[in-house]
Coordinates of N, CA, C and O and ligand atoms in Angstrom, one line a residue:
M27 N 0.9 -1.2 0.0 CA 0.0 0.0 0.0 C 0.9 1.2 0.0 O 1.9 1.3 0.8
L28 N 0.6 2.2 -0.9 CA 1.4 3.4 -1.0 C 0.5 4.7 -0.9 O -0.5 4.7 -1.6
V29 N 0.9 5.6 -0.1 CA 0.3 6.9 -0.2 C 1.4 8.0 -0.3 O 2.5 7.8 0.0
H30 N 1.0 9.2 -0.7 CA 1.9 10.3 -0.9 C 1.6 11.3 0.2 O 0.4 11.6 0.5
A31 N 2.6 11.9 0.8 CA 2.5 13.0 1.7 C 3.4 14.1 1.1 O 4.6 14.1 1.3
G32 N 2.8 15.0 0.3 CA 3.6 15.9 -0.4 C 4.4 15.2 -1.4 O 4.0 14.3 -2.1
K33 N 5.8 15.5 -1.4 CA 6.6 14.8 -2.3 C 7.2 13.5 -1.7 O 7.9 12.7 -2.3
C34 N 6.8 13.2 -0.5 CA 7.3 12.0 0.2 C 6.3 10.8 0.0 O 5.1 11.0 -0.2
R35 N 6.9 9.6 0.1 CA 6.1 8.4 0.0 C 6.0 7.6 1.3 O 7.1 7.5 1.9
L36 N 4.9 7.1 1.6 CA 4.7 6.2 2.8 C 4.2 4.9 2.2 O 3.1 4.8 1.6
L37 N 4.9 3.8 2.6 CA 4.6 2.5 2.0 C 4.4 1.5 3.2 O 5.1 1.6 4.2
L38 N 3.4 0.6 3.0 CA 3.2 -0.5 3.9 C 3.5 -1.8 3.2 O 3.0 -2.0 2.1
V39 N 4.5 -2.6 3.7 CA 4.7 -3.8 3.0 C 4.7 -4.9 4.1 O 5.0 -4.6 5.3
Q40 N 4.4 -6.1 3.7 CA 4.5 -7.3 4.6 C 5.9 -8.0 4.4 O 6.2 -8.2 3.2
G41 N 6.7 -8.2 5.4 CA 7.9 -8.9 5.2 C 8.9 -8.8 6.3 O 8.5 -8.4 7.4
D42 N 10.1 -9.1 6.0 CA 11.2 -9.1 7.0 C 12.1 -7.8 6.8 O 12.6 -7.6 5.7
I43 N 12.2 -7.0 7.9 CA 12.8 -5.7 7.7 C 14.3 -5.9 7.4 O 14.9 -5.0 6.8
T44 N 14.9 -7.0 7.8 CA 16.4 -7.2 7.5 C 16.7 -7.3 6.0 O 17.8 -7.2 5.6
Q45 N 15.6 -7.6 5.2 CA 15.8 -7.8 3.8 C 15.6 -6.6 3.0 O 15.6 -6.6 1.7
Q46 N 15.3 -5.5 3.6 CA 14.9 -4.2 2.9 C 16.2 -3.5 2.5 O 17.1 -3.3 3.2
H47 N 16.1 -2.9 1.2 CA 17.2 -2.1 0.7 C 16.8 -0.6 0.9 O 16.1 0.0 0.1
V48 N 17.2 -0.1 2.1 CA 16.9 1.3 2.4 C 18.1 1.9 3.1 O 19.1 1.2 3.5
D49 N 18.2 3.2 3.3 CA 19.3 3.8 3.9 C 19.4 3.6 5.4 O 20.5 3.5 5.9
A50 N 18.3 3.5 6.0 CA 18.3 3.2 7.5 C 17.2 2.2 7.8 O 16.0 2.4 7.4
I51 N 17.5 1.3 8.7 CA 16.5 0.3 9.3 C 16.3 0.7 10.7 O 17.3 0.9 11.5
V52 N 15.1 0.8 11.2 CA 14.9 1.1 12.6 C 14.6 -0.1 13.4 O 13.9 -1.0 12.9
N53 N 15.3 -0.2 14.5 CA 15.2 -1.4 15.4 C 14.3 -1.1 16.6 O 14.4 0.0 17.2
A54 N 13.4 -2.0 17.0 CA 12.6 -1.9 18.2 C 13.4 -2.5 19.3 O 13.3 -3.7 19.6
A55 N 14.2 -1.7 19.9 CA 15.2 -2.1 20.9 C 14.7 -2.0 22.3 O 13.6 -1.6 22.5
N56 N 15.5 -2.5 23.3 CA 15.2 -2.2 24.7 C 16.2 -1.1 25.2 O 17.1 -0.8 24.5
S57 N 15.9 -0.6 26.4 CA 16.6 0.6 26.8 C 18.0 0.3 27.1 O 18.9 1.3 27.2
R58 N 18.4 -0.9 27.3 CA 19.8 -1.2 27.5 C 20.6 -1.4 26.2 O 21.8 -1.6 26.2
L59 N 19.8 -1.4 25.1 CA 20.4 -1.7 23.8 C 21.2 -3.0 23.8 O 22.3 -3.1 23.2
A60 N 20.6 -4.0 24.5 CA 21.3 -5.2 24.8 C 21.0 -6.3 23.8 O 21.5 -7.4 23.9
G61 N 20.2 -6.0 22.8 CA 19.8 -7.1 21.9 C 18.6 -7.8 22.6 O 18.4 -7.6 23.7
G62 N 18.0 -8.7 21.8 CA 16.8 -9.4 22.4 C 16.2 -10.3 21.4 O 16.8 -10.8 20.5
G63 N 14.9 -10.5 21.5 CA 14.1 -11.3 20.6 C 13.5 -10.5 19.5 O 13.9 -9.4 19.2
G64 N 12.5 -11.0 18.9 CA 11.7 -10.3 17.9 C 12.5 -9.6 16.8 O 13.5 -10.2 16.3
V65 N 12.1 -8.4 16.4 CA 12.8 -7.8 15.3 C 14.3 -7.4 15.7 O 15.2 -7.4 14.9
D66 N 14.5 -7.1 17.0 CA 15.8 -6.8 17.5 C 16.7 -8.0 17.3 O 17.9 -7.9 16.8
G67 N 16.3 -9.2 17.6 CA 17.0 -10.4 17.5 C 17.3 -10.6 16.0 O 18.5 -11.0 15.6
A68 N 16.3 -10.4 15.1 CA 16.5 -10.6 13.7 C 17.5 -9.6 13.1 O 18.4 -10.0 12.3
I69 N 17.5 -8.4 13.6 CA 18.5 -7.4 13.0 C 19.9 -7.7 13.5 O 20.8 -7.7 12.7
H70 N 20.1 -8.1 14.7 CA 21.4 -8.4 15.2 C 21.9 -9.7 14.5 O 23.1 -9.8 14.2
A71 N 21.0 -10.7 14.3 CA 21.4 -11.9 13.7 C 21.9 -11.7 12.3 O 22.9 -12.2 11.8
A72 N 21.1 -10.9 11.5 CA 21.4 -10.6 10.1 C 22.6 -9.6 10.0 O 23.4 -9.8 9.0
G73 N 22.7 -8.7 10.9 CA 23.7 -7.7 10.8 C 25.1 -8.1 11.3 O 26.1 -7.5 11.0
G74 N 25.1 -9.0 12.3 CA 26.3 -9.5 12.9 C 26.7 -8.7 14.1 O 26.1 -7.7 14.4
P75 N 27.9 -9.1 14.7 CA 28.3 -8.5 16.0 C 28.7 -7.0 16.0 O 28.8 -6.4 17.0
D76 N 29.0 -6.5 14.8 CA 29.4 -5.1 14.7 C 28.4 -4.1 15.3 O 28.7 -3.1 15.8
I77 N 27.1 -4.5 15.1 CA 26.1 -3.6 15.6 C 26.1 -3.4 17.1 O 26.1 -2.3 17.6
L78 N 26.2 -4.5 17.8 CA 26.3 -4.5 19.3 C 27.6 -3.8 19.8 O 27.6 -3.1 20.7
E79 N 28.7 -4.1 19.1 CA 29.9 -3.5 19.4 C 29.8 -2.0 19.3 O 30.3 -1.2 20.2
D80 N 29.2 -1.5 18.3 CA 29.1 -0.1 18.0 C 28.1 0.6 19.1 O 28.5 1.6 19.6
T81 N 27.0 -0.1 19.4 CA 26.1 0.6 20.4 C 26.8 0.5 21.7 O 26.6 1.5 22.5
R82 N 27.5 -0.5 22.1 CA 28.2 -0.6 23.4 C 29.2 0.5 23.6 O 29.3 1.2 24.6
R83 N 29.9 0.8 22.5 CA 30.9 1.8 22.5 C 30.3 3.2 22.5 O 30.7 4.1 23.3
K84 N 29.3 3.5 21.7 CA 28.8 4.8 21.6 C 27.7 5.2 22.7 O 27.6 6.3 23.0
Y85 N 27.0 4.2 23.1 CA 25.9 4.4 24.0 C 25.9 3.5 25.2 O 25.0 2.6 25.4
P86 N 27.0 3.6 26.1 CA 27.1 2.6 27.2 C 26.0 2.7 28.2 O 25.7 1.8 28.9
N87 N 25.3 3.9 28.2 CA 24.1 4.0 29.1 C 22.8 3.6 28.4 O 21.7 3.9 29.0
G88 N 22.8 3.1 27.2 CA 21.6 2.7 26.5 C 20.9 3.9 26.0 O 21.5 4.9 25.6
C89 N 19.6 3.8 25.9 CA 18.7 4.8 25.2 C 17.4 4.8 26.0 O 16.8 3.8 26.2
P90 N 16.9 6.0 26.4 CA 15.6 6.1 27.1 C 14.4 5.7 26.2 O 14.5 5.9 25.0
V91 N 13.3 5.4 26.8 CA 12.1 5.1 26.1 C 11.7 6.4 25.3 O 11.8 7.5 25.8
G92 N 11.3 6.2 24.1 CA 10.9 7.4 23.2 C 12.0 8.1 22.5 O 11.7 9.0 21.7
D93 N 13.2 7.6 22.8 CA 14.4 8.3 22.1 C 14.9 7.3 21.0 O 14.5 6.2 20.9
A94 N 15.9 7.8 20.3 CA 16.5 7.0 19.2 C 18.0 7.4 19.0 O 18.4 8.5 19.1
V95 N 18.8 6.4 18.7 CA 20.2 6.6 18.4 C 20.6 5.7 17.2 O 20.0 4.7 17.0
A96 N 21.7 6.1 16.5 CA 22.1 5.4 15.3 C 23.4 4.6 15.6 O 24.3 5.0 16.3
S97 N 23.5 3.5 14.9 CA 24.7 2.7 14.9 C 25.0 2.3 13.4 O 24.2 2.5 12.5
S98 N 26.2 1.6 13.3 CA 26.5 1.0 12.0 C 25.5 -0.1 11.8 O 24.8 -0.5 12.7
A99 N 25.4 -0.6 10.5 CA 24.4 -1.6 10.2 C 25.1 -3.0 9.9 O 24.4 -3.9 9.4
G100 N 26.4 -3.1 10.3 CA 27.1 -4.3 10.1 C 26.9 -4.9 8.7 O 27.1 -4.1 7.7
R101 N 26.5 -6.1 8.6 CA 26.4 -6.8 7.3 C 25.1 -6.5 6.5 O 24.9 -6.9 5.4
L102 N 24.2 -5.7 7.2 CA 22.9 -5.3 6.5 C 23.3 -4.4 5.3 O 24.2 -3.7 5.3
S103 N 22.4 -4.4 4.3 CA 22.6 -3.5 3.2 C 22.4 -2.0 3.5 O 22.8 -1.1 2.8
A104 N 21.7 -1.8 4.6 CA 21.4 -0.4 5.0 C 22.7 0.3 5.4 O 23.6 -0.4 5.8
G105 N 22.7 1.6 5.4 CA 23.8 2.4 5.9 C 23.8 2.4 7.4 O 24.9 2.5 8.0
Y106 N 22.7 2.5 8.0 CA 22.6 2.6 9.5 C 21.5 1.8 10.0 O 20.5 1.5 9.4
V107 N 21.6 1.4 11.3 CA 20.5 0.9 12.1 C 20.2 2.0 13.1 O 21.1 2.5 13.8
I108 N 18.9 2.4 13.2 CA 18.5 3.4 14.2 C 17.7 2.6 15.3 O 16.8 2.0 15.0
H109 N 18.3 2.7 16.5 CA 17.6 2.0 17.6 C 16.7 2.9 18.4 O 17.1 4.0 18.8
T110 N 15.5 2.5 18.5 CA 14.5 3.3 19.3 C 13.9 2.4 20.3 O 13.8 1.2 20.1
V111 N 13.4 3.0 21.4 CA 12.9 2.1 22.5 C 11.4 2.5 22.7 O 11.1 3.6 23.1
G112 N 10.5 1.6 22.3 CA 9.1 1.8 22.4 C 8.7 1.6 23.9 O 9.4 1.0 24.7
P113 N 7.5 2.1 24.2 CA 6.9 1.9 25.5 C 6.3 0.5 25.7 O 5.8 -0.1 24.7
V114 N 6.4 0.0 26.9 CA 5.7 -1.2 27.3 C 4.2 -0.8 27.5 O 4.0 0.2 28.2
W115 N 3.3 -1.5 26.9 CA 1.9 -1.2 27.1 C 1.4 -1.5 28.5 O 1.7 -2.6 29.1
Q116 N 0.8 -0.5 29.2 CA 0.4 -0.7 30.6 C -1.1 -0.3 30.7 O -1.5 0.0 31.8
G117 N -1.8 -0.3 29.6 CA -3.2 0.0 29.7 C -3.6 1.3 29.0 O -4.8 1.6 28.9
G118 N -2.6 2.1 28.6 CA -2.9 3.3 27.8 C -2.9 4.6 28.6 O -3.0 5.6 28.0
Q119 N -2.8 4.5 29.9 CA -2.9 5.8 30.7 C -1.6 6.2 31.2 O -1.5 7.0 32.1
S120 N -0.5 5.6 30.7 CA 0.8 5.9 31.3 C 1.7 6.6 30.3 O 3.0 6.4 30.3
G121 N 1.1 7.3 29.3 CA 1.9 8.1 28.4 C 2.4 7.2 27.2 O 3.4 7.6 26.5
E122 N 1.8 6.0 27.0 CA 2.3 5.1 26.0 C 2.2 5.8 24.6 O 3.1 5.6 23.8
A123 N 1.1 6.4 24.3 CA 0.9 7.0 22.9 C 1.9 8.1 22.6 O 2.5 8.1 21.6
E124 N 2.2 8.9 23.6 CA 3.2 10.0 23.4 C 4.6 9.4 23.2 O 5.3 9.8 22.4
A125 N 4.9 8.4 24.0 CA 6.2 7.7 23.9 C 6.4 7.1 22.6 O 7.4 7.1 21.9
L126 N 5.3 6.4 22.1 CA 5.4 5.7 20.8 C 5.5 6.7 19.7 O 6.4 6.5 18.8
A127 N 4.8 7.8 19.7 CA 4.9 8.8 18.7 C 6.3 9.4 18.7 O 6.9 9.7 17.6
S128 N 6.8 9.6 19.9 CA 8.2 10.1 20.0 C 9.2 9.2 19.3 O 10.2 9.7 18.7
C129 N 9.1 7.9 19.4 CA 10.0 7.0 18.8 C 10.1 7.3 17.3 O 11.2 7.3 16.7
F130 N 9.0 7.5 16.7 CA 9.0 7.8 15.2 C 9.6 9.2 14.9 O 10.4 9.3 14.0
R131 N 9.2 10.2 15.7 CA 9.7 11.5 15.4 C 11.2 11.5 15.6 O 12.0 12.0 14.7
K132 N 11.7 11.0 16.7 CA 13.2 11.0 17.0 C 13.9 10.1 15.9 O 15.0 10.5 15.5
S133 N 13.4 9.0 15.6 CA 14.1 8.1 14.6 C 14.2 8.8 13.3 O 15.2 8.8 12.6
L134 N 13.1 9.5 12.9 CA 13.1 10.2 11.6 C 14.1 11.4 11.6 O 14.8 11.6 10.6
Q135 N 14.1 12.1 12.7 CA 15.1 13.2 12.8 C 16.5 12.7 12.8 O 17.3 13.3 12.1
V136 N 16.8 11.6 13.4 CA 18.2 11.0 13.4 C 18.5 10.6 11.9 O 19.5 10.9 11.4
A137 N 17.5 10.0 11.2 CA 17.7 9.6 9.9 C 18.0 10.8 8.9 O 18.9 10.8 8.1
V138 N 17.2 11.8 9.1 CA 17.3 13.0 8.2 C 18.7 13.7 8.5 O 19.4 14.1 7.6
D139 N 19.1 13.7 9.8 CA 20.4 14.3 10.1 C 21.5 13.6 9.5 O 22.6 14.1 9.3
L140 N 21.3 12.3 9.3 CA 22.4 11.4 8.7 C 22.3 11.4 7.2 O 23.1 10.8 6.6
G141 N 21.4 12.1 6.7 CA 21.2 12.2 5.2 C 20.5 11.1 4.6 O 20.6 10.9 3.3
C142 N 19.8 10.3 5.4 CA 19.0 9.1 4.8 C 17.8 9.6 4.0 O 17.1 10.4 4.5
K143 N 17.6 9.0 2.9 CA 16.5 9.3 2.0 C 15.4 8.2 2.1 O 14.2 8.5 1.8
S144 N 15.7 7.1 2.6 CA 14.7 6.0 2.8 C 14.9 5.3 4.1 O 16.0 5.0 4.5
V145 N 13.8 5.1 4.8 CA 13.8 4.6 6.2 C 12.8 3.5 6.3 O 11.6 3.7 5.9
A146 N 13.1 2.4 6.9 CA 12.2 1.3 7.2 C 11.9 1.1 8.7 O 12.9 1.1 9.5
F147 N 10.7 1.1 9.0 CA 10.3 0.9 10.4 C 9.5 -0.5 10.6 O 8.7 -0.8 9.8
P148 N 9.7 -1.1 11.8 CA 8.8 -2.2 12.1 C 7.7 -1.6 12.9 O 7.7 -0.4 13.2
A149 N 6.8 -2.5 13.4 CA 5.6 -2.0 14.2 C 6.1 -2.0 15.6 O 5.9 -3.0 16.4
I150 N 6.8 -0.9 16.0 CA 7.4 -0.8 17.3 C 6.4 -1.1 18.4 O 5.2 -0.6 18.3
S151 N 6.8 -1.8 19.4 CA 6.0 -2.1 20.7 C 4.9 -3.1 20.5 O 4.2 -3.4 21.5
T152 N 4.6 -3.6 19.3 CA 3.4 -4.5 19.1 C 3.7 -5.9 19.3 O 2.8 -6.8 19.2
G153 N 5.0 -6.3 19.7 CA 5.3 -7.7 20.0 C 5.4 -7.9 21.5 O 4.4 -7.8 22.2
A154 N 6.7 -8.0 21.9 CA 6.9 -8.3 23.4 C 6.4 -7.2 24.3 O 6.0 -7.5 25.4
Y155 N 6.3 -6.0 23.8 CA 5.9 -4.9 24.6 C 4.4 -4.7 24.7 O 3.8 -3.8 25.4
G156 N 3.6 -5.5 23.9 CA 2.2 -5.7 24.1 C 1.3 -4.5 23.7 O 0.1 -4.5 24.1
Y157 N 1.7 -3.6 22.9 CA 0.9 -2.5 22.5 C -0.2 -3.0 21.5 O 0.1 -3.7 20.6
P158 N -1.5 -2.8 21.8 CA -2.5 -3.3 20.9 C -2.3 -2.8 19.5 O -2.0 -1.6 19.3
R159 N -2.3 -3.7 18.5 CA -1.9 -3.4 17.1 C -2.7 -2.2 16.5 O -2.1 -1.4 15.8
D160 N -4.0 -2.2 16.7 CA -4.8 -1.2 16.1 C -4.4 0.2 16.6 O -4.3 1.2 15.9
L161 N -4.3 0.3 17.9 CA -3.9 1.6 18.5 C -2.5 2.0 18.1 O -2.2 3.2 17.8
A162 N -1.6 1.0 18.1 CA -0.2 1.3 17.7 C -0.2 1.8 16.2 O 0.6 2.7 15.9
A163 N -1.0 1.2 15.4 CA -1.0 1.6 14.0 C -1.4 3.0 13.8 O -0.8 3.8 13.1
N164 N -2.5 3.4 14.5 CA -3.0 4.8 14.4 C -1.9 5.8 14.9 O -1.6 6.8 14.2
V165 N -1.3 5.5 16.0 CA -0.3 6.5 16.6 C 0.9 6.5 15.7 O 1.4 7.6 15.4
S166 N 1.4 5.4 15.3 CA 2.6 5.3 14.5 C 2.5 6.0 13.1 O 3.3 6.8 12.7
L167 N 1.4 5.7 12.4 CA 1.1 6.3 11.1 C 0.9 7.8 11.2 O 1.5 8.6 10.4
K168 N 0.2 8.2 12.2 CA 0.0 9.7 12.4 C 1.3 10.4 12.7 O 1.5 11.5 12.1
A169 N 2.1 9.8 13.5 CA 3.4 10.4 13.8 C 4.3 10.6 12.6 O 4.9 11.6 12.3
V170 N 4.3 9.5 11.7 CA 5.1 9.6 10.5 C 4.5 10.6 9.5 O 5.2 11.4 8.9
L171 N 3.2 10.6 9.3 CA 2.5 11.5 8.4 C 2.8 13.0 8.8 O 3.0 13.8 8.0
D172 N 2.7 13.2 10.1 CA 2.9 14.6 10.6 C 4.3 15.0 10.4 O 4.6 16.1 9.9
F173 N 5.3 14.1 10.6 CA 6.7 14.4 10.4 C 6.9 14.8 8.9 O 7.6 15.8 8.6
L174 N 6.4 14.0 8.0 CA 6.6 14.2 6.6 C 5.9 15.5 6.1 O 6.5 16.2 5.3
K175 N 4.8 15.8 6.7 CA 4.1 17.0 6.4 C 5.0 18.3 6.7 O 5.1 19.2 5.9
W176 N 5.6 18.2 7.9 CA 6.3 19.4 8.4 C 7.8 19.4 7.9 O 8.3 20.5 7.6
H177 N 8.4 18.3 7.7 CA 9.8 18.3 7.3 C 10.1 18.0 5.9 O 11.2 18.2 5.4
R178 N 9.1 17.4 5.2 CA 9.2 17.1 3.8 C 10.4 16.2 3.4 O 10.9 16.2 2.3
Q179 N 10.8 15.4 4.4 CA 11.8 14.4 4.2 C 11.7 13.4 5.3 O 11.2 13.8 6.4
P180 N 12.2 12.2 5.2 CA 12.9 11.6 4.0 C 12.0 11.4 2.9 O 10.8 11.4 3.0
D181 N 12.6 11.0 1.7 CA 11.7 10.8 0.5 C 10.8 9.6 0.7 O 9.7 9.6 0.2
E182 N 11.3 8.6 1.4 CA 10.4 7.4 1.6 C 10.5 6.8 3.0 O 11.6 6.6 3.5
V183 N 9.3 6.5 3.6 CA 9.2 5.8 4.8 C 8.4 4.5 4.5 O 7.3 4.6 3.9
R184 N 9.0 3.4 5.0 CA 8.4 2.1 4.7 C 8.1 1.4 6.0 O 9.1 1.2 6.8
F185 N 6.9 1.0 6.2 CA 6.6 0.2 7.4 C 6.7 -1.3 6.9 O 6.0 -1.6 5.9
V186 N 7.6 -2.1 7.5 CA 7.7 -3.5 7.1 C 7.1 -4.3 8.3 O 7.7 -4.4 9.4
L187 N 6.0 -4.9 7.9 CA 5.2 -5.6 8.9 C 5.3 -7.1 8.7 O 5.0 -7.6 7.6
F188 N 5.7 -7.7 9.8 CA 6.1 -9.2 9.7 C 4.8 -10.1 9.6 O 4.8 -11.0 8.9
E189 N 3.9 -9.7 10.4 CA 2.7 -10.6 10.6 C 1.5 -10.0 9.8 O 1.3 -8.8 9.7
E190 N 0.8 -10.9 9.2 CA -0.4 -10.5 8.4 C -1.4 -9.7 9.2 O -1.9 -8.7 8.6
G191 N -1.6 -10.1 10.4 CA -2.6 -9.3 11.2 C -2.1 -7.9 11.5 O -3.0 -7.0 11.5
V192 N -0.9 -7.7 11.7 CA -0.3 -6.4 12.0 C -0.4 -5.6 10.7 O -0.7 -4.4 10.7
F193 N 0.0 -6.2 9.6 CA -0.1 -5.5 8.3 C -1.6 -5.1 8.0 O -1.8 -3.9 7.7
G194 N -2.5 -5.9 8.3 CA -3.9 -5.6 8.2 C -4.3 -4.4 9.0 O -5.1 -3.5 8.6
A195 N -3.9 -4.4 10.3 CA -4.2 -3.3 11.2 C -3.6 -2.0 10.7 O -4.3 -1.0 10.7
F196 N -2.4 -2.0 10.2 CA -1.8 -0.8 9.6 C -2.5 -0.3 8.3 O -2.7 0.9 8.1
A197 N -2.9 -1.3 7.5 CA -3.5 -0.9 6.2 C -4.9 -0.3 6.5 O -5.3 0.7 5.9
H198 N -5.6 -0.9 7.5 CA -7.0 -0.4 7.8 C -6.8 1.0 8.4 O -7.5 2.0 8.0
S199 N -5.9 1.2 9.3 CA -5.7 2.5 9.9 C -5.2 3.6 8.9 O -5.7 4.7 9.0
L200 N -4.4 3.2 8.0 CA -4.0 4.2 7.0 C -5.1 4.6 6.1 O -5.3 5.8 5.8
E201 N -6.0 3.6 5.7 CA -7.2 4.0 5.0 C -8.0 5.0 5.7 O -8.5 6.0 5.1
L202 N -8.2 4.8 7.0 CA -9.0 5.7 7.8 C -8.4 7.1 7.8 O -9.1 8.1 7.7
L203 N -7.1 7.1 8.0 CA -6.4 8.4 8.1 C -6.4 9.2 6.8 O -6.3 10.4 6.8
M204 N -6.4 8.5 5.7 CA -6.3 9.2 4.4 C -7.7 9.6 3.9 O -7.8 10.3 2.8
K205 N -8.8 9.2 4.6 CA -10.2 9.6 4.1 C -10.4 11.1 4.2 O -9.9 11.7 5.1
Ligands
LIG26 N1 10.9 -7.8 10.4 C1 9.9 -7.0 10.7 N2 9.1 -7.0 11.8 C2 9.4 -8.1 12.7 C3 10.4 -9.0 12.5 C4 11.2 -8.8 11.3 N3 12.2 -9.7 11.0 N4 10.4 -9.9 13.5 C5 9.4 -9.5 14.3 N5 8.8 -8.4 13.8 P1 9.1 -7.0 19.0 P2 8.6 -4.7 20.8 C6 7.6 -7.7 14.4 O1 8.7 -7.9 20.0 O2 7.2 -5.1 21.0 C7 12.9 -7.3 22.0 O3 13.3 -8.5 22.7 C8 6.7 -8.4 15.3 O4 5.8 -9.2 14.6 O5 10.3 -7.2 18.1 O6 8.9 -3.2 20.6 C9 13.7 -6.1 22.3 O7 15.0 -6.4 22.7 C10 6.0 -7.2 16.0 O8 4.9 -6.8 15.2 O9 9.4 -5.5 19.6 C11 12.9 -5.5 23.4 O10 13.2 -6.1 24.7 C12 7.0 -6.1 15.9 O11 8.1 -6.6 15.1 C13 11.4 -5.9 23.1 O12 11.5 -7.1 22.3 C14 7.6 -5.6 17.2 O13 7.8 -6.8 18.0 C15 10.7 -4.8 22.3 O14 9.4 -5.2 22.1

């Protein structure tokens, strides 16, 4: 699914983010930047040990929830991995939506500052962190569309959604937002 936001493109695809040919891949990390399961595990497995070495050296204190930092991408074809830390779902009254939106804004700002023209995101917080997929889709897509509207870059943002159900939730949410 493809929509335009000014001169920028927003794409939804179903697949594995490690296989994407983009300038930056965003990782749904934990605040220790310690690696883990889910998309984090897949990115470290495909990119190799350089990624963890780089984050340990540059960010020994990790990364707070809602923030984003960049590292090398190791063996991945991307130029950078941008690590962002989503909120753990606690029922929705603990600032989860603001923290999730911040992940997208901060990651996109880091990408633009590094000169990236294409960026791929996973569905941050929708796995181990338990954010309901429909709510996450709405917050995530809105945050990206707002950023593109105001900053007019990067040229392309791609959501790479691993599970069919998550892809469906994002597609439905994007349809509603574009009405
Ligand atoms: N490509 C794209 N998306 C993927 C892939 C992949 N290869 N693999 C899984 N997903 P999660 P979180 C989807 O749990 O909820 C880690 O252990 C998955 O289907 O990876 O932010 C970290 O170290 C889901 O929709 O991230 C943290 O401790 C989405 O990615 C914690 O999990 C996010 O699921 C972060 O939890």
